[in-house]
């Protein structure tokens, strides 16, 4: 980390990186801070500072294999305005060092706000620090959270949640938006917008903006149905047929249909179509792609097919639906 100038930064962030943390979530968060901290992109930590903390100063390897070397030992958390926990692979959460848990609990007692990025929310919850707080997790990890923490329903339809001194986000690009929210709060809106603009993020998203992903009405704890929905989500531009999904999951089509009927009250094909249409709505509302491009991106063979299916389900064409959304003035085809 660069040497901090004599002036006191207005925003001081301490990072804890879990084993196999998500590098993109960490990098997006840090880059917003870096670009807001100085004039241009000179990266001097003048207005805000960022420090990677560790109990032993050993490099921490991310889920993609790239390692990050910590800057300082844990020490007193009160020297920071926020402690940000960056999670990653679910299987690594239980292996978090007890020293990290003690540090987070000390920070909470001292009133230092805690931030959970990606599965960092799982880590905060496992440390007993999320009781009574809303908690945001990615739609992709919604059911994993339910499996680990009974009786708690996480927020999986928003990109981040600010609930008093607990801030949580779904990871990925949402990390940049949460960091920009902090910059806006402590340094100013111009600095926040400057960071996102330099990162080629055109639109500033608020906490209540939706995550793209599986529609909430399709959430289930059935592992077979969850795997099938994830498979469709990951292949939106060329969605496999129901029989192909069954083959990939090594089950019979009849078994797959039975599980969907019992879990969601839907046939698999209807559920898969809902996932594709939900993504199409997200792109219509949140991107400048043409309707033709969105049709192809969500697996429809051509524009006329997309328009027909969309109108059958929504009672309105994609172009008309887009015009009805607040703040939208985008190309239609």
mmCIF file with all atom_site columns, C-alpha atoms in Angstrom, residues 152-308:
data_model
loop_
_atom_site.group_PDB
_atom_site.id
_atom_site.type_symbol
_atom_site.label_atom_id
_atom_site.label_alt_id
_atom_site.label_comp_id
_atom_site.label_asym_id
_atom_site.label_entity_id
_atom_site.label_seq_id
_atom_site.pdbx_PDB_ins_code
_atom_site.Cartn_x
_atom_site.Cartn_y
_atom_site.Cartn_z
_atom_site.occupancy
_atom_site.B_iso_or_equiv
_atom_site.pdbx_formal_charge
_atom_site.auth_seq_id
_atom_site.auth_comp_id
_atom_site.auth_asym_id
_atom_site.auth_atom_id
_atom_site.pdbx_PDB_model_num
ATOM 1   C CA . UNK A 1 152 ? -33.414 -16.428 8.641   1.00 0.00 ? 152 UNK A CA 1
ATOM 2   C CA . UNK A 1 153 ? -34.451 -15.228 5.197   1.00 0.00 ? 153 UNK A CA 1
ATOM 3   C CA . UNK A 1 154 ? -31.717 -13.221 3.453   1.00 0.00 ? 154 UNK A CA 1
ATOM 4   C CA . UNK A 1 155 ? -32.383 -10.427 0.977   1.00 0.00 ? 155 UNK A CA 1
ATOM 5   C CA . UNK A 1 156 ? -31.572 -11.788 -2.495  1.00 0.00 ? 156 UNK A CA 1
ATOM 6   C CA . UNK A 1 157 ? -33.426 -9.370  -4.741  1.00 0.00 ? 157 UNK A CA 1
ATOM 7   C CA . UNK A 1 158 ? -31.283 -6.269  -4.057  1.00 0.00 ? 158 UNK A CA 1
ATOM 8   C CA . UNK A 1 159 ? -27.641 -5.564  -4.856  1.00 0.00 ? 159 UNK A CA 1
ATOM 9   C CA . UNK A 1 160 ? -26.760 -4.376  -1.341  1.00 0.00 ? 160 UNK A CA 1
ATOM 10  C CA . UNK A 1 161 ? -28.367 -3.667  2.019   1.00 0.00 ? 161 UNK A CA 1
ATOM 11  C CA . UNK A 1 162 ? -27.443 -0.992  4.557   1.00 0.00 ? 162 UNK A CA 1
ATOM 12  C CA . UNK A 1 163 ? -28.972 -1.755  7.952   1.00 0.00 ? 163 UNK A CA 1
ATOM 13  C CA . UNK A 1 164 ? -27.492 0.578   10.551  1.00 0.00 ? 164 UNK A CA 1
ATOM 14  C CA . UNK A 1 165 ? -23.917 -0.576  11.247  1.00 0.00 ? 165 UNK A CA 1
ATOM 15  C CA . UNK A 1 166 ? -24.153 -3.700  9.082   1.00 0.00 ? 166 UNK A CA 1
ATOM 16  C CA . UNK A 1 167 ? -23.695 -3.432  5.323   1.00 0.00 ? 167 UNK A CA 1
ATOM 17  C CA . UNK A 1 168 ? -23.883 -6.467  3.054   1.00 0.00 ? 168 UNK A CA 1
ATOM 18  C CA . UNK A 1 169 ? -23.754 -6.949  -0.701  1.00 0.00 ? 169 UNK A CA 1
ATOM 19  C CA . UNK A 1 170 ? -24.066 -9.730  -3.225  1.00 0.00 ? 170 UNK A CA 1
ATOM 20  C CA . UNK A 1 171 ? -20.490 -9.436  -4.530  1.00 0.00 ? 171 UNK A CA 1
ATOM 21  C CA . UNK A 1 172 ? -19.165 -8.943  -8.043  1.00 0.00 ? 172 UNK A CA 1
ATOM 22  C CA . UNK A 1 173 ? -20.141 -5.604  -9.567  1.00 0.00 ? 173 UNK A CA 1
ATOM 23  C CA . UNK A 1 174 ? -22.370 -4.798  -6.584  1.00 0.00 ? 174 UNK A CA 1
ATOM 24  C CA . UNK A 1 175 ? -19.180 -4.376  -4.518  1.00 0.00 ? 175 UNK A CA 1
ATOM 25  C CA . UNK A 1 176 ? -18.332 -1.308  -6.584  1.00 0.00 ? 176 UNK A CA 1
ATOM 26  C CA . UNK A 1 177 ? -21.775 0.168   -5.985  1.00 0.00 ? 177 UNK A CA 1
ATOM 27  C CA . UNK A 1 178 ? -21.600 -0.391  -2.229  1.00 0.00 ? 178 UNK A CA 1
ATOM 28  C CA . UNK A 1 179 ? -18.116 1.168   -2.133  1.00 0.00 ? 179 UNK A CA 1
ATOM 29  C CA . UNK A 1 180 ? -19.454 4.114   -4.161  1.00 0.00 ? 180 UNK A CA 1
ATOM 30  C CA . UNK A 1 181 ? -22.268 4.508   -1.608  1.00 0.00 ? 181 UNK A CA 1
ATOM 31  C CA . UNK A 1 182 ? -19.645 4.796   1.140   1.00 0.00 ? 182 UNK A CA 1
ATOM 32  C CA . UNK A 1 183 ? -17.590 7.275   -0.889  1.00 0.00 ? 183 UNK A CA 1
ATOM 33  C CA . UNK A 1 184 ? -20.719 9.344   -1.553  1.00 0.00 ? 184 UNK A CA 1
ATOM 34  C CA . UNK A 1 185 ? -21.493 9.375   2.164   1.00 0.00 ? 185 UNK A CA 1
ATOM 35  C CA . UNK A 1 186 ? -18.018 10.292  3.420   1.00 0.00 ? 186 UNK A CA 1
ATOM 36  C CA . UNK A 1 187 ? -16.290 12.132  0.575   1.00 0.00 ? 187 UNK A CA 1
ATOM 37  C CA . UNK A 1 188 ? -18.984 13.288  -1.815  1.00 0.00 ? 188 UNK A CA 1
ATOM 38  C CA . UNK A 1 189 ? -21.151 12.328  -4.749  1.00 0.00 ? 189 UNK A CA 1
ATOM 39  C CA . UNK A 1 190 ? -18.730 13.716  -7.329  1.00 0.00 ? 190 UNK A CA 1
ATOM 40  C CA . UNK A 1 191 ? -15.965 11.414  -6.083  1.00 0.00 ? 191 UNK A CA 1
ATOM 41  C CA . UNK A 1 192 ? -18.276 8.402   -6.160  1.00 0.00 ? 192 UNK A CA 1
ATOM 42  C CA . UNK A 1 193 ? -19.448 9.097   -9.703  1.00 0.00 ? 193 UNK A CA 1
ATOM 43  C CA . UNK A 1 194 ? -15.891 9.764   -10.852 1.00 0.00 ? 194 UNK A CA 1
ATOM 44  C CA . UNK A 1 195 ? -14.800 6.323   -9.609  1.00 0.00 ? 195 UNK A CA 1
ATOM 45  C CA . UNK A 1 196 ? -17.604 4.488   -11.356 1.00 0.00 ? 196 UNK A CA 1
ATOM 46  C CA . UNK A 1 197 ? -17.180 6.462   -14.561 1.00 0.00 ? 197 UNK A CA 1
ATOM 47  C CA . UNK A 1 198 ? -13.471 5.665   -14.784 1.00 0.00 ? 198 UNK A CA 1
ATOM 48  C CA . UNK A 1 199 ? -14.334 1.996   -14.178 1.00 0.00 ? 199 UNK A CA 1
ATOM 49  C CA . UNK A 1 200 ? -16.740 2.225   -17.164 1.00 0.00 ? 200 UNK A CA 1
ATOM 50  C CA . UNK A 1 201 ? -19.766 1.718   -14.919 1.00 0.00 ? 201 UNK A CA 1
ATOM 51  C CA . UNK A 1 202 ? -22.246 4.130   -16.458 1.00 0.00 ? 202 UNK A CA 1
ATOM 52  C CA . UNK A 1 203 ? -25.139 3.865   -14.035 1.00 0.00 ? 203 UNK A CA 1
ATOM 53  C CA . UNK A 1 204 ? -24.968 4.393   -10.279 1.00 0.00 ? 204 UNK A CA 1
ATOM 54  C CA . UNK A 1 205 ? -27.126 1.691   -8.698  1.00 0.00 ? 205 UNK A CA 1
ATOM 55  C CA . UNK A 1 206 ? -28.893 2.167   -5.383  1.00 0.00 ? 206 UNK A CA 1
ATOM 56  C CA . UNK A 1 207 ? -29.353 -0.428  -2.652  1.00 0.00 ? 207 UNK A CA 1
ATOM 57  C CA . UNK A 1 208 ? -32.867 -1.322  -3.774  1.00 0.00 ? 208 UNK A CA 1
ATOM 58  C CA . UNK A 1 209 ? -31.894 -1.983  -7.380  1.00 0.00 ? 209 UNK A CA 1
ATOM 59  C CA . UNK A 1 210 ? -32.523 -5.637  -8.250  1.00 0.00 ? 210 UNK A CA 1
ATOM 60  C CA . UNK A 1 211 ? -29.985 -8.385  -8.718  1.00 0.00 ? 211 UNK A CA 1
ATOM 61  C CA . UNK A 1 212 ? -30.198 -10.184 -12.048 1.00 0.00 ? 212 UNK A CA 1
ATOM 62  C CA . UNK A 1 213 ? -30.870 -13.831 -11.424 1.00 0.00 ? 213 UNK A CA 1
ATOM 63  C CA . UNK A 1 214 ? -33.458 -16.502 -10.771 1.00 0.00 ? 214 UNK A CA 1
ATOM 64  C CA . UNK A 1 215 ? -36.903 -14.991 -9.990  1.00 0.00 ? 215 UNK A CA 1
ATOM 65  C CA . UNK A 1 216 ? -37.662 -15.080 -6.276  1.00 0.00 ? 216 UNK A CA 1
ATOM 66  C CA . UNK A 1 217 ? -40.855 -17.077 -6.783  1.00 0.00 ? 217 UNK A CA 1
ATOM 67  C CA . UNK A 1 218 ? -38.674 -19.910 -8.085  1.00 0.00 ? 218 UNK A CA 1
ATOM 68  C CA . UNK A 1 219 ? -36.600 -20.208 -4.931  1.00 0.00 ? 219 UNK A CA 1
ATOM 69  C CA . UNK A 1 220 ? -36.578 -23.704 -3.470  1.00 0.00 ? 220 UNK A CA 1
ATOM 70  C CA . UNK A 1 221 ? -34.520 -25.903 -1.197  1.00 0.00 ? 221 UNK A CA 1
ATOM 71  C CA . UNK A 1 222 ? -34.820 -28.916 -3.495  1.00 0.00 ? 222 UNK A CA 1
ATOM 72  C CA . UNK A 1 223 ? -31.192 -29.520 -4.567  1.00 0.00 ? 223 UNK A CA 1
ATOM 73  C CA . UNK A 1 224 ? -32.119 -31.047 -7.924  1.00 0.00 ? 224 UNK A CA 1
ATOM 74  C CA . UNK A 1 225 ? -34.366 -28.125 -8.871  1.00 0.00 ? 225 UNK A CA 1
ATOM 75  C CA . UNK A 1 226 ? -31.750 -25.631 -7.697  1.00 0.00 ? 226 UNK A CA 1
ATOM 76  C CA . UNK A 1 227 ? -29.102 -27.266 -9.886  1.00 0.00 ? 227 UNK A CA 1
ATOM 77  C CA . UNK A 1 228 ? -31.434 -27.255 -12.877 1.00 0.00 ? 228 UNK A CA 1
ATOM 78  C CA . UNK A 1 229 ? -32.296 -23.555 -12.433 1.00 0.00 ? 229 UNK A CA 1
ATOM 79  C CA . UNK A 1 230 ? -28.617 -22.681 -12.057 1.00 0.00 ? 230 UNK A CA 1
ATOM 80  C CA . UNK A 1 231 ? -27.859 -24.588 -15.250 1.00 0.00 ? 231 UNK A CA 1
ATOM 81  C CA . UNK A 1 232 ? -30.404 -22.509 -17.162 1.00 0.00 ? 232 UNK A CA 1
ATOM 82  C CA . UNK A 1 233 ? -29.136 -19.283 -15.593 1.00 0.00 ? 233 UNK A CA 1
ATOM 83  C CA . UNK A 1 234 ? -25.628 -20.107 -16.747 1.00 0.00 ? 234 UNK A CA 1
ATOM 84  C CA . UNK A 1 235 ? -26.733 -20.883 -20.327 1.00 0.00 ? 235 UNK A CA 1
ATOM 85  C CA . UNK A 1 236 ? -29.303 -18.185 -21.040 1.00 0.00 ? 236 UNK A CA 1
ATOM 86  C CA . UNK A 1 237 ? -28.142 -17.484 -24.579 1.00 0.00 ? 237 UNK A CA 1
ATOM 87  C CA . UNK A 1 238 ? -28.474 -21.147 -25.618 1.00 0.00 ? 238 UNK A CA 1
ATOM 88  C CA . UNK A 1 239 ? -30.775 -22.756 -23.033 1.00 0.00 ? 239 UNK A CA 1
ATOM 89  C CA . UNK A 1 240 ? -30.788 -26.565 -23.060 1.00 0.00 ? 240 UNK A CA 1
ATOM 90  C CA . UNK A 1 241 ? -34.044 -28.463 -23.510 1.00 0.00 ? 241 UNK A CA 1
ATOM 91  C CA . UNK A 1 242 ? -35.647 -30.167 -20.508 1.00 0.00 ? 242 UNK A CA 1
ATOM 92  C CA . UNK A 1 243 ? -34.376 -33.570 -21.681 1.00 0.00 ? 243 UNK A CA 1
ATOM 93  C CA . UNK A 1 244 ? -30.837 -32.160 -21.999 1.00 0.00 ? 244 UNK A CA 1
ATOM 94  C CA . UNK A 1 245 ? -31.002 -30.713 -18.480 1.00 0.00 ? 245 UNK A CA 1
ATOM 95  C CA . UNK A 1 246 ? -32.108 -34.090 -17.157 1.00 0.00 ? 246 UNK A CA 1
ATOM 96  C CA . UNK A 1 247 ? -29.223 -35.785 -18.957 1.00 0.00 ? 247 UNK A CA 1
ATOM 97  C CA . UNK A 1 248 ? -26.679 -33.289 -17.586 1.00 0.00 ? 248 UNK A CA 1
ATOM 98  C CA . UNK A 1 249 ? -27.992 -33.853 -14.061 1.00 0.00 ? 249 UNK A CA 1
ATOM 99  C CA . UNK A 1 250 ? -27.982 -37.631 -14.613 1.00 0.00 ? 250 UNK A CA 1
ATOM 100 C CA . UNK A 1 251 ? -31.672 -38.103 -13.808 1.00 0.00 ? 251 UNK A CA 1
ATOM 101 C CA . UNK A 1 252 ? -34.675 -39.148 -15.866 1.00 0.00 ? 252 UNK A CA 1
ATOM 102 C CA . UNK A 1 253 ? -36.931 -36.486 -17.354 1.00 0.00 ? 253 UNK A CA 1
ATOM 103 C CA . UNK A 1 254 ? -39.811 -37.911 -15.332 1.00 0.00 ? 254 UNK A CA 1
ATOM 104 C CA . UNK A 1 255 ? -37.890 -37.492 -12.076 1.00 0.00 ? 255 UNK A CA 1
ATOM 105 C CA . UNK A 1 256 ? -36.932 -33.920 -12.977 1.00 0.00 ? 256 UNK A CA 1
ATOM 106 C CA . UNK A 1 257 ? -40.561 -33.075 -13.784 1.00 0.00 ? 257 UNK A CA 1
ATOM 107 C CA . UNK A 1 258 ? -41.744 -34.606 -10.510 1.00 0.00 ? 258 UNK A CA 1
ATOM 108 C CA . UNK A 1 259 ? -39.278 -32.555 -8.482  1.00 0.00 ? 259 UNK A CA 1
ATOM 109 C CA . UNK A 1 260 ? -40.284 -29.324 -10.231 1.00 0.00 ? 260 UNK A CA 1
ATOM 110 C CA . UNK A 1 261 ? -43.956 -30.060 -9.730  1.00 0.00 ? 261 UNK A CA 1
ATOM 111 C CA . UNK A 1 262 ? -43.494 -30.783 -6.011  1.00 0.00 ? 262 UNK A CA 1
ATOM 112 C CA . UNK A 1 263 ? -41.089 -27.886 -5.350  1.00 0.00 ? 263 UNK A CA 1
ATOM 113 C CA . UNK A 1 264 ? -42.542 -25.126 -7.531  1.00 0.00 ? 264 UNK A CA 1
ATOM 114 C CA . UNK A 1 265 ? -45.863 -26.352 -8.885  1.00 0.00 ? 265 UNK A CA 1
ATOM 115 C CA . UNK A 1 266 ? -44.477 -25.850 -12.405 1.00 0.00 ? 266 UNK A CA 1
ATOM 116 C CA . UNK A 1 267 ? -43.253 -27.938 -15.278 1.00 0.00 ? 267 UNK A CA 1
ATOM 117 C CA . UNK A 1 268 ? -39.481 -27.530 -15.842 1.00 0.00 ? 268 UNK A CA 1
ATOM 118 C CA . UNK A 1 269 ? -39.989 -25.888 -19.238 1.00 0.00 ? 269 UNK A CA 1
ATOM 119 C CA . UNK A 1 270 ? -42.296 -23.244 -17.766 1.00 0.00 ? 270 UNK A CA 1
ATOM 120 C CA . UNK A 1 271 ? -39.846 -22.538 -14.935 1.00 0.00 ? 271 UNK A CA 1
ATOM 121 C CA . UNK A 1 272 ? -36.958 -22.238 -17.390 1.00 0.00 ? 272 UNK A CA 1
ATOM 122 C CA . UNK A 1 273 ? -38.943 -19.778 -19.486 1.00 0.00 ? 273 UNK A CA 1
ATOM 123 C CA . UNK A 1 274 ? -39.656 -17.657 -16.408 1.00 0.00 ? 274 UNK A CA 1
ATOM 124 C CA . UNK A 1 275 ? -35.927 -17.451 -15.696 1.00 0.00 ? 275 UNK A CA 1
ATOM 125 C CA . UNK A 1 276 ? -35.229 -16.278 -19.249 1.00 0.00 ? 276 UNK A CA 1
ATOM 126 C CA . UNK A 1 277 ? -38.034 -13.715 -19.205 1.00 0.00 ? 277 UNK A CA 1
ATOM 127 C CA . UNK A 1 278 ? -36.894 -12.381 -15.832 1.00 0.00 ? 278 UNK A CA 1
ATOM 128 C CA . UNK A 1 279 ? -33.432 -11.805 -17.274 1.00 0.00 ? 279 UNK A CA 1
ATOM 129 C CA . UNK A 1 280 ? -34.974 -10.182 -20.353 1.00 0.00 ? 280 UNK A CA 1
ATOM 130 C CA . UNK A 1 281 ? -36.898 -7.767  -18.128 1.00 0.00 ? 281 UNK A CA 1
ATOM 131 C CA . UNK A 1 282 ? -33.723 -6.941  -16.238 1.00 0.00 ? 282 UNK A CA 1
ATOM 132 C CA . UNK A 1 283 ? -31.887 -6.164  -19.474 1.00 0.00 ? 283 UNK A CA 1
ATOM 133 C CA . UNK A 1 284 ? -34.789 -4.138  -20.849 1.00 0.00 ? 284 UNK A CA 1
ATOM 134 C CA . UNK A 1 285 ? -34.821 -2.017  -17.713 1.00 0.00 ? 285 UNK A CA 1
ATOM 135 C CA . UNK A 1 286 ? -31.112 -1.803  -16.914 1.00 0.00 ? 286 UNK A CA 1
ATOM 136 C CA . UNK A 1 287 ? -29.256 -1.884  -20.218 1.00 0.00 ? 287 UNK A CA 1
ATOM 137 C CA . UNK A 1 288 ? -29.170 -0.041  -23.509 1.00 0.00 ? 288 UNK A CA 1
ATOM 138 C CA . UNK A 1 289 ? -29.208 -3.217  -25.564 1.00 0.00 ? 289 UNK A CA 1
ATOM 139 C CA . UNK A 1 290 ? -31.752 -3.362  -28.339 1.00 0.00 ? 290 UNK A CA 1
ATOM 140 C CA . UNK A 1 291 ? -34.735 -5.667  -27.997 1.00 0.00 ? 291 UNK A CA 1
ATOM 141 C CA . UNK A 1 292 ? -33.249 -7.842  -30.734 1.00 0.00 ? 292 UNK A CA 1
ATOM 142 C CA . UNK A 1 293 ? -29.983 -8.191  -28.785 1.00 0.00 ? 293 UNK A CA 1
ATOM 143 C CA . UNK A 1 294 ? -31.894 -9.022  -25.607 1.00 0.00 ? 294 UNK A CA 1
ATOM 144 C CA . UNK A 1 295 ? -33.910 -11.659 -27.436 1.00 0.00 ? 295 UNK A CA 1
ATOM 145 C CA . UNK A 1 296 ? -30.713 -13.399 -28.543 1.00 0.00 ? 296 UNK A CA 1
ATOM 146 C CA . UNK A 1 297 ? -29.065 -12.999 -25.130 1.00 0.00 ? 297 UNK A CA 1
ATOM 147 C CA . UNK A 1 298 ? -31.961 -14.809 -23.463 1.00 0.00 ? 298 UNK A CA 1
ATOM 148 C CA . UNK A 1 299 ? -32.155 -17.703 -25.905 1.00 0.00 ? 299 UNK A CA 1
ATOM 149 C CA . UNK A 1 300 ? -34.964 -16.748 -28.268 1.00 0.00 ? 300 UNK A CA 1
ATOM 150 C CA . UNK A 1 301 ? -34.411 -17.703 -31.885 1.00 0.00 ? 301 UNK A CA 1
ATOM 151 C CA . UNK A 1 302 ? -35.435 -14.315 -33.257 1.00 0.00 ? 302 UNK A CA 1
ATOM 152 C CA . UNK A 1 303 ? -37.144 -11.034 -32.362 1.00 0.00 ? 303 UNK A CA 1
ATOM 153 C CA . UNK A 1 304 ? -40.642 -12.086 -33.418 1.00 0.00 ? 304 UNK A CA 1
ATOM 154 C CA . UNK A 1 305 ? -40.498 -15.211 -31.220 1.00 0.00 ? 305 UNK A CA 1
ATOM 155 C CA . UNK A 1 306 ? -39.363 -13.142 -28.226 1.00 0.00 ? 306 UNK A CA 1
ATOM 156 C CA . UNK A 1 307 ? -42.072 -10.515 -28.762 1.00 0.00 ? 307 UNK A CA 1
ATOM 157 C CA . UNK A 1 308 ? -44.773 -13.172 -29.054 1.00 0.00 ? 308 UNK A CA 1
#
